[in-house]
Coordinates of C-alpha atoms in Angstrom, one line a residue:
M441 CA 2.3 24.3 4.2
S442 CA -0.4 21.7 2.8
N443 CA -1.5 18.9 6.0
Q444 CA 1.5 19.8 8.5
L445 CA 1.0 18.2 12.0
E446 CA 1.5 21.3 14.6
F447 CA 2.1 19.0 17.6
T448 CA 5.6 18.8 19.4
L449 CA 7.1 15.5 20.0
G450 CA 5.5 14.6 23.5
G451 CA 2.4 16.4 22.2
L452 CA 1.5 13.7 19.7
L453 CA 2.3 11.2 22.2
D454 CA -0.4 12.3 24.0
H455 CA -2.6 12.5 20.8
I456 CA -1.4 9.1 20.2
A457 CA -2.2 7.3 23.4
A458 CA -5.7 8.8 23.9
K459 CA -6.7 8.1 20.9
Y460 CA -5.5 4.1 20.8
P461 CA -5.1 4.2 24.6
E462 CA -5.5 0.3 24.7
N463 CA -3.1 -0.6 21.5
D464 CA 0.2 -1.8 21.7
A465 CA 2.4 0.5 21.7
L466 CA 6.2 -0.9 22.3
I467 CA 6.8 -4.7 22.5
Y468 CA 10.7 -5.9 23.9
H469 CA 9.8 -9.4 22.8
E470 CA 12.8 -11.6 24.2
R471 CA 12.0 -9.1 28.0
N472 CA 8.8 -10.3 27.4
L473 CA 8.1 -6.6 27.6
R474 CA 4.4 -4.6 26.4
Y475 CA 3.5 -1.7 27.3
T476 CA 0.0 0.1 25.5
W477 CA -0.4 3.5 24.2
Q478 CA -1.7 4.7 28.0
Q479 CA 1.4 3.1 29.5
F480 CA 4.6 3.4 27.2
N481 CA 2.6 7.6 27.7
E482 CA 2.3 7.0 31.1
R483 CA 6.2 5.5 31.6
C484 CA 7.3 8.6 29.6
R485 CA 5.4 11.3 31.8
Q486 CA 7.5 9.8 35.0
V487 CA 10.7 9.7 33.2
A488 CA 9.7 13.6 32.2
K489 CA 9.5 14.4 35.7
G490 CA 12.0 12.9 37.0
L491 CA 14.3 15.2 34.7
L492 CA 12.8 17.9 36.1
K493 CA 13.2 17.2 39.7
M494 CA 17.4 16.8 38.7
G495 CA 17.3 20.4 37.6
I496 CA 16.9 19.4 33.8
K497 CA 15.8 22.3 32.3
K498 CA 14.7 23.1 28.9
G499 CA 17.5 24.1 26.3
D500 CA 19.4 21.4 27.9
N501 CA 21.5 18.8 25.8
L502 CA 21.7 15.0 27.9
S503 CA 23.3 12.4 25.6
I504 CA 22.9 8.8 24.9
W505 CA 24.9 6.0 24.8
A506 CA 23.8 2.7 24.0
Y507 CA 21.9 0.5 21.4
N508 CA 17.8 -0.3 20.9
V509 CA 17.4 -0.3 24.9
P510 CA 13.5 -0.1 25.8
E511 CA 14.9 2.9 28.0
W512 CA 15.9 4.5 24.9
V513 CA 12.6 5.1 23.2
T514 CA 10.8 6.3 26.7
L515 CA 14.1 9.2 26.7
Q516 CA 13.5 10.0 23.2
F517 CA 9.2 11.7 24.4
A518 CA 10.4 12.0 28.2
T519 CA 13.6 15.1 26.9
A520 CA 11.3 15.9 24.5
K521 CA 8.1 16.8 27.2
I522 CA 10.2 19.3 28.7
G523 CA 12.2 20.4 26.3
A524 CA 15.5 19.3 26.4
V525 CA 17.6 17.6 23.9
L526 CA 18.5 14.4 23.4
V527 CA 22.2 14.3 21.8
T528 CA 22.2 10.7 19.9
I529 CA 25.2 8.8 20.5
N530 CA 26.6 6.3 17.8
T531 CA 27.0 3.0 19.8
S532 CA 30.4 2.4 18.0
Y533 CA 32.2 5.5 19.1
K534 CA 35.3 5.1 21.2
S535 CA 36.9 7.4 23.9
A536 CA 38.3 10.0 21.7
E537 CA 35.0 10.3 19.4
L538 CA 32.6 10.2 23.0
E539 CA 34.4 12.9 24.2
Y540 CA 34.2 15.0 21.7
I541 CA 30.7 14.6 21.7
L542 CA 30.3 15.5 24.8
N543 CA 32.4 18.3 24.6
Q544 CA 31.0 19.9 21.8
S545 CA 27.6 18.4 22.3
D546 CA 27.5 20.5 26.1
S547 CA 26.3 18.0 27.3
T548 CA 24.7 18.1 30.9
T549 CA 23.6 14.4 31.6
L550 CA 24.6 11.0 29.6
F551 CA 22.8 8.0 30.0
M552 CA 24.1 4.6 28.9
V553 CA 24.4 0.9 29.2
K554 CA 27.4 -1.0 30.5
S555 CA 29.0 -2.4 26.9
F556 CA 28.1 -2.7 23.5
K557 CA 29.6 -5.5 21.2
D558 CA 33.4 -5.6 21.8
T559 CA 33.4 -1.7 23.4
D560 CA 33.2 -2.0 27.4
Y561 CA 31.5 1.6 28.8
V562 CA 31.6 1.8 31.6
A563 CA 35.8 1.3 31.3
T564 CA 35.4 3.5 28.9
V565 CA 33.4 6.5 30.8
N566 CA 35.9 6.3 33.4
E567 CA 38.9 6.7 30.9
V568 CA 37.2 10.0 29.6
I569 CA 35.7 11.0 33.0
P570 CA 38.7 10.3 36.0
Q571 CA 37.3 12.1 38.6
L572 CA 33.0 10.1 37.8
T573 CA 34.5 7.4 40.1
T574 CA 34.7 9.1 43.7
A575 CA 31.6 11.9 42.7
S576 CA 28.6 12.0 44.3
P577 CA 26.1 11.2 41.6
G578 CA 25.0 14.5 40.1
K579 CA 27.7 17.0 41.8
L580 CA 30.3 15.9 38.7
A581 CA 32.9 18.5 37.7
T582 CA 35.3 17.5 35.1
P583 CA 37.4 20.1 34.0
G584 CA 37.5 19.1 29.9
L585 CA 33.9 18.6 30.5
P586 CA 32.6 22.1 32.4
F587 CA 28.6 21.1 31.2
L588 CA 29.0 17.6 32.6
K589 CA 26.4 16.9 35.5
N590 CA 25.5 13.2 35.6
V591 CA 25.8 9.9 34.1
V592 CA 23.0 7.9 34.4
F593 CA 23.4 3.9 34.0
I594 CA 20.6 1.7 32.2
G595 CA 20.6 -1.4 33.5
A596 CA 21.7 -3.6 37.2
E597 CA 24.5 -2.8 39.8
T598 CA 25.3 0.8 39.4
P599 CA 28.6 1.4 38.9
A600 CA 30.6 4.4 41.3
G601 CA 29.3 8.0 40.7
M602 CA 26.2 7.3 38.8
L603 CA 22.9 7.3 38.4
N604 CA 20.3 4.6 37.9
F605 CA 18.2 5.5 35.1
E606 CA 15.0 3.5 38.1
D607 CA 16.0 6.3 40.1
I608 CA 14.7 9.0 37.7
V609 CA 11.3 7.2 37.8
T610 CA 11.5 7.7 41.4
L611 CA 12.6 10.7 41.5
G612 CA 9.2 11.7 39.1
G613 CA 7.2 10.6 42.0
S614 CA 7.3 13.9 43.8
V615 CA 6.5 16.3 40.3
S616 CA 3.0 17.0 39.7
D617 CA 1.2 16.9 36.9
T618 CA 0.6 20.5 36.8
E619 CA 4.6 21.0 37.2
L620 CA 5.1 19.2 34.4
A621 CA 2.1 20.5 32.2
A622 CA 3.8 24.0 33.4
V623 CA 6.9 23.3 32.0
E624 CA 5.2 21.7 28.4
A625 CA 3.2 25.0 27.7
T626 CA 6.7 26.7 27.3
L627 CA 7.0 24.5 24.3
D628 CA 7.0 25.7 20.7
R629 CA 7.5 23.4 17.5
H630 CA 10.2 24.8 16.6
D631 CA 12.8 24.2 19.6
V632 CA 16.0 21.8 18.5
I633 CA 15.0 18.6 19.9
N634 CA 17.3 16.5 18.7
M635 CA 20.7 16.4 17.9
Q636 CA 22.7 13.5 16.0
Y637 CA 26.3 13.9 14.8
T638 CA 26.7 13.1 11.3
S639 CA 28.9 10.1 10.4
G640 CA 31.2 12.7 8.1
T641 CA 33.4 11.1 6.1
T642 CA 35.5 14.1 6.0
G643 CA 36.2 16.5 9.1
F644 CA 34.5 16.5 13.0
P645 CA 31.2 14.9 13.1
K646 CA 28.7 18.4 13.2
G647 CA 25.9 18.0 15.8
V648 CA 22.2 18.7 13.5
M649 CA 19.4 20.4 15.3
L650 CA 16.7 18.9 14.6
T651 CA 12.9 19.9 15.4
H652 CA 9.3 18.9 17.0
Y653 CA 8.5 20.1 13.5
N654 CA 10.9 18.1 11.6
L655 CA 10.6 14.8 13.1
V656 CA 7.4 14.8 13.4
N657 CA 6.2 15.6 10.1
N658 CA 9.1 13.7 8.8
G659 CA 8.3 10.5 10.0
F660 CA 3.8 10.8 9.4
N661 CA 5.3 10.9 5.7
I662 CA 7.2 8.1 6.2
G663 CA 4.3 6.1 7.4
E664 CA 2.1 7.9 4.7
C665 CA 4.3 6.3 2.1
M666 CA 4.5 2.5 3.9
K667 CA 0.3 3.4 4.9
L668 CA 1.1 2.3 7.8
T669 CA -2.1 2.3 10.3
E670 CA -2.7 1.8 13.7
R671 CA -2.7 -2.5 12.7
D672 CA 1.1 -2.6 12.1
R673 CA 3.3 -3.6 13.9
L674 CA 7.0 -2.6 12.6
C675 CA 9.8 -4.6 13.8
I676 CA 12.8 -2.3 14.3
P677 CA 16.5 -3.9 13.9
V678 CA 18.2 -0.5 12.3
P679 CA 19.8 1.7 15.5
F680 CA 17.7 4.0 17.8
F681 CA 20.8 6.6 17.6
H682 CA 20.7 6.9 13.9
C683 CA 17.6 8.5 12.0
F684 CA 16.9 5.4 10.3
G685 CA 16.0 4.4 14.0
C686 CA 14.3 6.8 15.4
V687 CA 12.7 8.6 12.7
L688 CA 11.7 6.2 10.1
A689 CA 11.1 3.6 12.5
V690 CA 9.7 4.9 15.8
L691 CA 8.0 8.1 14.9
A692 CA 6.6 6.4 11.5
C693 CA 5.3 4.1 14.0
V694 CA 4.0 6.5 16.9
T695 CA 1.9 8.9 14.1
H696 CA -0.1 6.0 12.8
G697 CA -0.5 4.1 16.1
S698 CA 1.4 1.7 15.2
A699 CA 3.5 -1.2 17.2
M700 CA 7.1 -0.7 17.9
V701 CA 8.6 -3.9 17.7
P702 CA 12.6 -3.4 18.4
V703 CA 15.4 -5.4 18.3
E704 CA 18.1 -4.4 20.4
I705 CA 21.5 -5.4 18.8
F706 CA 20.8 -7.0 14.8
D707 CA 21.0 -10.1 14.5
P708 CA 19.5 -11.7 11.8
L709 CA 18.1 -14.4 13.3
K710 CA 16.2 -12.5 16.2
V711 CA 15.1 -10.4 13.5
L712 CA 13.5 -13.5 11.6
Q713 CA 12.0 -14.9 15.4
T714 CA 10.4 -11.5 16.1
V715 CA 8.6 -10.9 12.7
E716 CA 7.1 -14.3 13.0
K717 CA 6.6 -14.5 16.7
E718 CA 4.9 -11.2 17.3
K719 CA 3.2 -11.1 12.8
C720 CA 5.1 -7.9 12.5
T721 CA 3.9 -6.5 8.9
A722 CA 6.8 -4.5 8.5
L723 CA 10.1 -4.6 8.5
H724 CA 12.8 -2.0 8.0
G725 CA 16.7 -2.4 7.2
V726 CA 19.7 -1.6 5.4
P727 CA 20.8 -3.7 2.8
T728 CA 23.1 -5.8 5.0
M729 CA 20.4 -6.9 6.8
F730 CA 18.3 -7.6 4.5
I731 CA 21.2 -10.0 2.7
A732 CA 21.4 -11.4 6.6
E733 CA 18.2 -12.7 7.2
L734 CA 17.8 -13.9 3.5
E735 CA 21.4 -16.2 3.3
H736 CA 20.6 -17.3 7.1
P737 CA 20.5 -21.2 7.6
E738 CA 17.0 -21.4 8.8
F739 CA 15.5 -18.3 6.8
S740 CA 13.2 -21.1 5.5
K741 CA 11.6 -21.9 8.9
F742 CA 10.3 -19.3 9.4
D743 CA 6.6 -17.7 8.8
L744 CA 6.9 -15.0 7.8
S745 CA 3.5 -14.6 6.1
S746 CA 2.3 -11.3 8.4
L747 CA 4.7 -9.1 6.5
R748 CA 3.6 -6.5 3.6
T749 CA 5.7 -3.2 4.1
G750 CA 9.0 -1.8 5.9
I751 CA 11.9 0.8 4.0
M752 CA 15.3 -0.1 2.5
A753 CA 17.1 2.5 3.2
G754 CA 20.9 3.6 4.3
S755 CA 23.1 2.8 0.8
N756 CA 22.3 2.0 -2.3
C757 CA 19.2 -1.0 -3.1
P758 CA 20.6 -3.8 -5.1
I759 CA 17.8 -4.6 -7.3
E760 CA 18.3 -8.7 -7.1
V761 CA 18.3 -8.1 -3.1
M762 CA 14.5 -6.7 -3.5
K763 CA 13.5 -8.7 -5.6
K764 CA 14.2 -11.5 -3.0
V765 CA 12.6 -9.5 -0.1
I766 CA 9.7 -8.8 -2.1
S767 CA 9.2 -12.9 -3.1
Q768 CA 10.8 -14.8 -0.8
M769 CA 9.8 -12.3 2.9
N770 CA 6.3 -11.4 1.4
A771 CA 6.9 -7.0 2.3
T772 CA 5.3 -6.5 -1.8
D773 CA 4.9 -2.6 -0.5
I774 CA 8.4 -2.9 0.9
T775 CA 9.8 0.9 0.4
I776 CA 13.4 2.5 -0.4
A777 CA 13.7 5.8 1.3
Y778 CA 16.6 8.3 0.8
G779 CA 17.6 11.5 2.4
Q780 CA 20.6 12.6 4.9
T781 CA 20.7 13.8 8.6
E782 CA 20.6 17.3 7.5
S783 CA 16.8 16.8 6.3
S784 CA 15.3 15.1 9.2
P785 CA 16.3 12.5 7.3
V786 CA 14.0 11.3 4.5
I787 CA 14.0 13.9 1.2
T788 CA 12.9 11.1 -1.4
Q789 CA 9.8 8.0 -1.0
T790 CA 8.8 5.5 -3.3
R791 CA 5.4 4.4 -2.1
T792 CA 3.8 0.8 -2.0
D793 CA 1.8 1.4 -5.1
D794 CA 4.7 1.9 -7.2
A795 CA 5.8 0.2 -10.4
I796 CA 8.8 -2.5 -8.9
E797 CA 10.4 -1.0 -11.6
L798 CA 11.1 2.1 -10.2
R799 CA 11.5 0.6 -6.4
V800 CA 14.5 -0.9 -7.2
S801 CA 16.1 1.4 -10.0
T802 CA 14.6 4.8 -8.0
V803 CA 15.2 6.4 -5.2
G804 CA 11.3 7.6 -5.3
R805 CA 10.0 11.3 -5.2
A806 CA 9.9 13.7 -3.0
L807 CA 7.5 13.4 0.4
P808 CA 4.3 15.9 0.9
D809 CA 5.8 19.7 1.2
V810 CA 9.4 18.8 0.0
E811 CA 11.0 20.3 -3.1
V812 CA 13.9 18.8 -5.2
K813 CA 15.5 19.5 -7.4
I814 CA 18.7 18.6 -9.3
I815 CA 21.2 21.4 -9.9
D816 CA 24.7 21.7 -12.1
I817 CA 27.5 21.2 -9.7
E818 CA 29.9 24.5 -11.9
T819 CA 26.8 27.4 -12.2
G820 CA 24.5 26.4 -10.0
E821 CA 21.6 26.1 -12.6
T822 CA 18.4 23.9 -11.8
L823 CA 18.5 21.1 -14.8
P824 CA 16.4 19.6 -17.0
P825 CA 14.7 16.0 -16.3
G826 CA 17.4 13.2 -17.2
K827 CA 20.5 15.4 -16.7
Q828 CA 22.8 14.3 -13.5
G829 CA 23.7 17.0 -10.5
E830 CA 23.6 17.8 -7.5
L831 CA 20.4 16.5 -5.8
C832 CA 19.1 20.1 -3.2
T833 CA 16.3 20.0 -0.7
R834 CA 14.1 22.7 0.6
G835 CA 11.6 22.8 3.1
Y836 CA 9.5 21.5 6.7
H837 CA 12.5 19.0 6.4
V838 CA 15.7 20.9 6.7
M839 CA 17.8 20.9 10.2
K840 CA 18.2 24.3 11.8
G841 CA 21.7 23.8 11.4
Y842 CA 24.7 22.6 12.4
Y843 CA 25.1 23.2 16.4
K844 CA 27.9 25.8 17.2
M845 CA 29.0 25.4 13.2
P846 CA 27.4 28.6 11.5
E847 CA 30.4 28.3 8.8
E848 CA 29.4 24.8 7.8
T849 CA 25.7 26.0 8.4
V850 CA 26.2 27.9 5.4
K851 CA 27.8 25.4 3.3
A852 CA 25.2 22.9 3.1
I853 CA 22.0 25.9 3.6
D854 CA 22.5 28.0 0.4
S855 CA 21.0 31.7 1.3
E856 CA 17.2 30.9 -0.7
K857 CA 16.7 28.1 2.0
W858 CA 18.4 25.2 -0.2
L859 CA 20.1 22.2 0.9
H860 CA 22.8 21.3 -1.0
T861 CA 23.2 17.1 -0.2
G862 CA 26.1 16.6 -1.9
D863 CA 25.0 13.8 -4.0
L864 CA 24.7 12.7 -7.6
A865 CA 21.2 12.7 -9.1
I866 CA 18.8 12.2 -12.1
M867 CA 15.5 12.8 -12.0
D868 CA 13.0 11.9 -14.5
E869 CA 9.6 14.0 -15.9
N870 CA 7.5 12.8 -12.7
G871 CA 9.6 13.2 -10.1
Y872 CA 11.3 10.5 -9.6
C873 CA 15.6 10.5 -9.1
K874 CA 17.8 7.9 -9.1
I875 CA 21.2 8.0 -6.6
T876 CA 24.2 8.3 -8.9
G877 CA 27.1 8.7 -6.0
R878 CA 28.5 11.4 -4.1
I879 CA 30.4 13.4 -5.6
K880 CA 33.7 12.6 -3.6
N881 CA 32.7 9.3 -4.9
M882 CA 32.6 9.8 -8.9
I883 CA 35.5 8.4 -10.3
I884 CA 37.3 10.0 -13.0
R885 CA 39.6 7.7 -15.1
G886 CA 41.2 9.0 -17.9
G887 CA 38.4 12.1 -18.5
E888 CA 35.6 10.1 -18.3
N889 CA 33.4 9.7 -15.2
I890 CA 32.3 6.7 -13.5
Y891 CA 29.7 6.2 -11.5
P892 CA 30.0 3.2 -9.1
R893 CA 26.7 2.6 -8.6
E894 CA 26.2 2.0 -12.0
I895 CA 29.1 -0.9 -12.0
E896 CA 28.2 -2.8 -8.4
E897 CA 24.8 -3.2 -10.5
F898 CA 25.8 -4.8 -12.7
L899 CA 28.2 -7.1 -10.9
Y900 CA 25.3 -8.1 -8.3
T901 CA 24.1 -10.1 -10.9
H902 CA 26.8 -12.2 -11.0
P903 CA 25.3 -15.7 -8.9
K904 CA 27.9 -15.7 -6.4
V905 CA 27.7 -11.8 -5.7
S906 CA 26.9 -11.2 -2.0
D907 CA 27.3 -7.7 -2.2
I908 CA 30.6 -5.5 -3.7
Q909 CA 31.5 -2.1 -3.6
V910 CA 33.4 -0.2 -5.9
Y911 CA 35.0 2.6 -5.1
G912 CA 38.5 4.4 -7.5
V913 CA 42.2 4.4 -6.3
P914 CA 44.9 6.6 -7.7
D915 CA 46.8 5.6 -11.0
R916 CA 49.4 8.1 -12.9
K917 CA 48.4 7.5 -16.3
Y918 CA 44.7 7.8 -15.9
G919 CA 43.7 9.8 -12.3
E920 CA 41.9 7.2 -11.4
Q921 CA 41.5 3.3 -12.0
V922 CA 38.1 1.4 -11.0
M923 CA 38.9 -1.2 -8.1
A924 CA 36.4 -3.8 -6.4
A925 CA 35.6 -5.6 -3.0
I926 CA 33.4 -7.9 -3.3
I927 CA 31.8 -10.3 -0.4
L928 CA 30.5 -14.0 -2.1
K929 CA 28.0 -15.8 -1.5
K930 CA 28.8 -18.7 1.4
G931 CA 30.5 -21.5 -0.2
V932 CA 32.0 -20.3 -3.0
E933 CA 34.9 -19.4 -5.1
M934 CA 35.5 -16.8 -7.5
T935 CA 39.2 -14.9 -9.1
E936 CA 39.5 -11.6 -10.4
D937 CA 40.0 -12.8 -13.6
E938 CA 36.7 -14.4 -13.1
V939 CA 34.8 -10.5 -12.5
R940 CA 36.8 -9.2 -15.9
E941 CA 35.4 -11.7 -17.8
Y942 CA 31.9 -11.4 -16.2
C943 CA 32.2 -7.6 -16.9
Q944 CA 34.0 -8.6 -20.6
G945 CA 31.2 -6.8 -23.6
K946 CA 28.8 -6.0 -20.7
I947 CA 30.0 -2.8 -19.8
A948 CA 32.7 -0.4 -21.6
N949 CA 35.7 -1.4 -20.6
Y950 CA 37.1 2.0 -19.1
K951 CA 34.4 0.9 -16.0
I952 CA 35.7 -2.9 -15.7
P953 CA 37.7 -2.5 -12.2
K954 CA 41.5 -3.1 -12.6
Y955 CA 41.5 -3.8 -9.2
V956 CA 40.0 -6.9 -7.5
R957 CA 39.8 -7.7 -4.2
F958 CA 37.6 -11.0 -2.2
V959 CA 36.0 -9.2 1.7
D960 CA 34.7 -10.4 4.4
A961 CA 32.9 -7.6 5.6
Y962 CA 33.2 -3.7 4.5
P963 CA 34.3 -1.1 7.8
M964 CA 30.9 0.6 8.0
T965 CA 29.6 3.4 10.6
A966 CA 27.1 1.7 13.3
S967 CA 24.4 2.5 11.4
G968 CA 24.9 0.5 8.5
K969 CA 26.7 3.3 6.2
I970 CA 29.8 1.7 4.0
Q971 CA 32.8 3.9 4.6
K972 CA 34.5 3.9 1.2
F973 CA 36.7 6.0 1.5
K974 CA 38.6 3.5 4.4
L975 CA 38.3 0.6 1.5
R976 CA 40.2 3.0 -0.8
D977 CA 42.8 4.3 2.0
M978 CA 43.6 0.4 2.7
A979 CA 43.3 -0.4 -1.0
I980 CA 46.1 2.1 -1.6
K981 CA 48.5 1.1 1.0
E982 CA 48.1 -2.6 -0.3
L983 CA 48.7 -1.2 -3.9
S984 CA 51.4 0.4 -2.9
L985 CA 49.6 3.4 -4.8
E986 CA 50.7 6.5 -2.4
D987 CA 52.8 7.8 -5.1
A988 CA 50.2 7.3 -7.6
G989 CA 48.4 10.3 -7.8
P990 CA 48.2 11.7 -11.9
T991 CA 52.0 14.0 -12.5
A992 CA 51.8 17.4 -12.5

């Protein structure tokens, strides 16, 4: 390995706190909460000691179900300092999904907030754990969840049966530095420290096991691509429970001593206010977030001149949106990143000095010490530049595996340690990759392979289109037909025929959407990934295509 960092997550924070003790580390603009690196590290150490006092041991799995509260990022480092594994739960999950994760992950402890959007977390937890309200805090016994002993509440007015997060801070007062140091001395950088459940489009979510080494080095290389320094300030409106929040944001900052400026729940106005008030130099988001910020009625009132860089990722980045982020938000050095949870997560990223053409048409090139190859889907042979196949990757960033799912792990990582992403891509002779779709997303119409990305990019150029998703629906004659779900810009109207006329003569006839629907929003995972399979399922019902599969 060339210049890999050898720190554990806790050791990294100690190092940065010693290097930049008085610099801003964590800022919550709305709460008027500010920690320097020294203060933040001390807070994490105190919580780590409290966890030890609770009886939490190295290797224990602890779940967190919360939006971007300060306790979340504290726990990310406090758990790591004692070698406990932080299991991140999707904020949009409901009771059956929560129960599945707590059970599959063998979590001993659940940290939670009161509610999120339309979900009352306290009511949901009581539904999943009916014994909770009558249990003594820390002495929970639930037949269906044999490992779960503690539920910890983040916020005021602790519900029955739960501990409060501040109780842990208090407990930490009776644990010495020596005791914490003794535990830290047993940690290895190749230990699993974080477990995220993939929002897999098929089957049950799988727990991706990531190590200190995976995460610290991926975070460092991501920050390097953005040229982050201790003078940068990153606005973080993406959720912590997802790699975008806890690695591309938090760890890119911590590895470089850059200030973290989270937004607790995404709101385009709050993002604009935070960037202006805190003079943020960087901003992360999925394309839909950047679109919401750019199209906000008060957008022009904000001074975003401090912005320089950031990352747009999570789903395909429309060229038109990218250009506006550069020209109207001043983020001239914005980068595009691509990867998946199984690769910690970033595999490729554009660089700040890449030509705009590369930044809008590719997902960049491999991070340092990361290998990428494109293989033939049928034969597995490595393909030359310019040929489309499956993107595979190998290196320090590949997960340890899926928790308690050895068969699934073997399917994902081959005997030569290559992770198979399931994504279709083309790599040019300079190593820059274009993602052309999921192997599952490819539309095959009458024997023609159609890549939704190509049609989406074309239709983005229509002045009325704000966002678009293209996918295949079953067709008796051709096998599949092309369908487009379009979100229009505010205050405009459009017809299906207008869409098709715009395509005439510009893209091949077989690529022109047969079906067009105008929608207000897309079904999404909480991390901002659009669920095309749900759009397809809705279309099949709406168009009565249940029996329209190709005839045998």
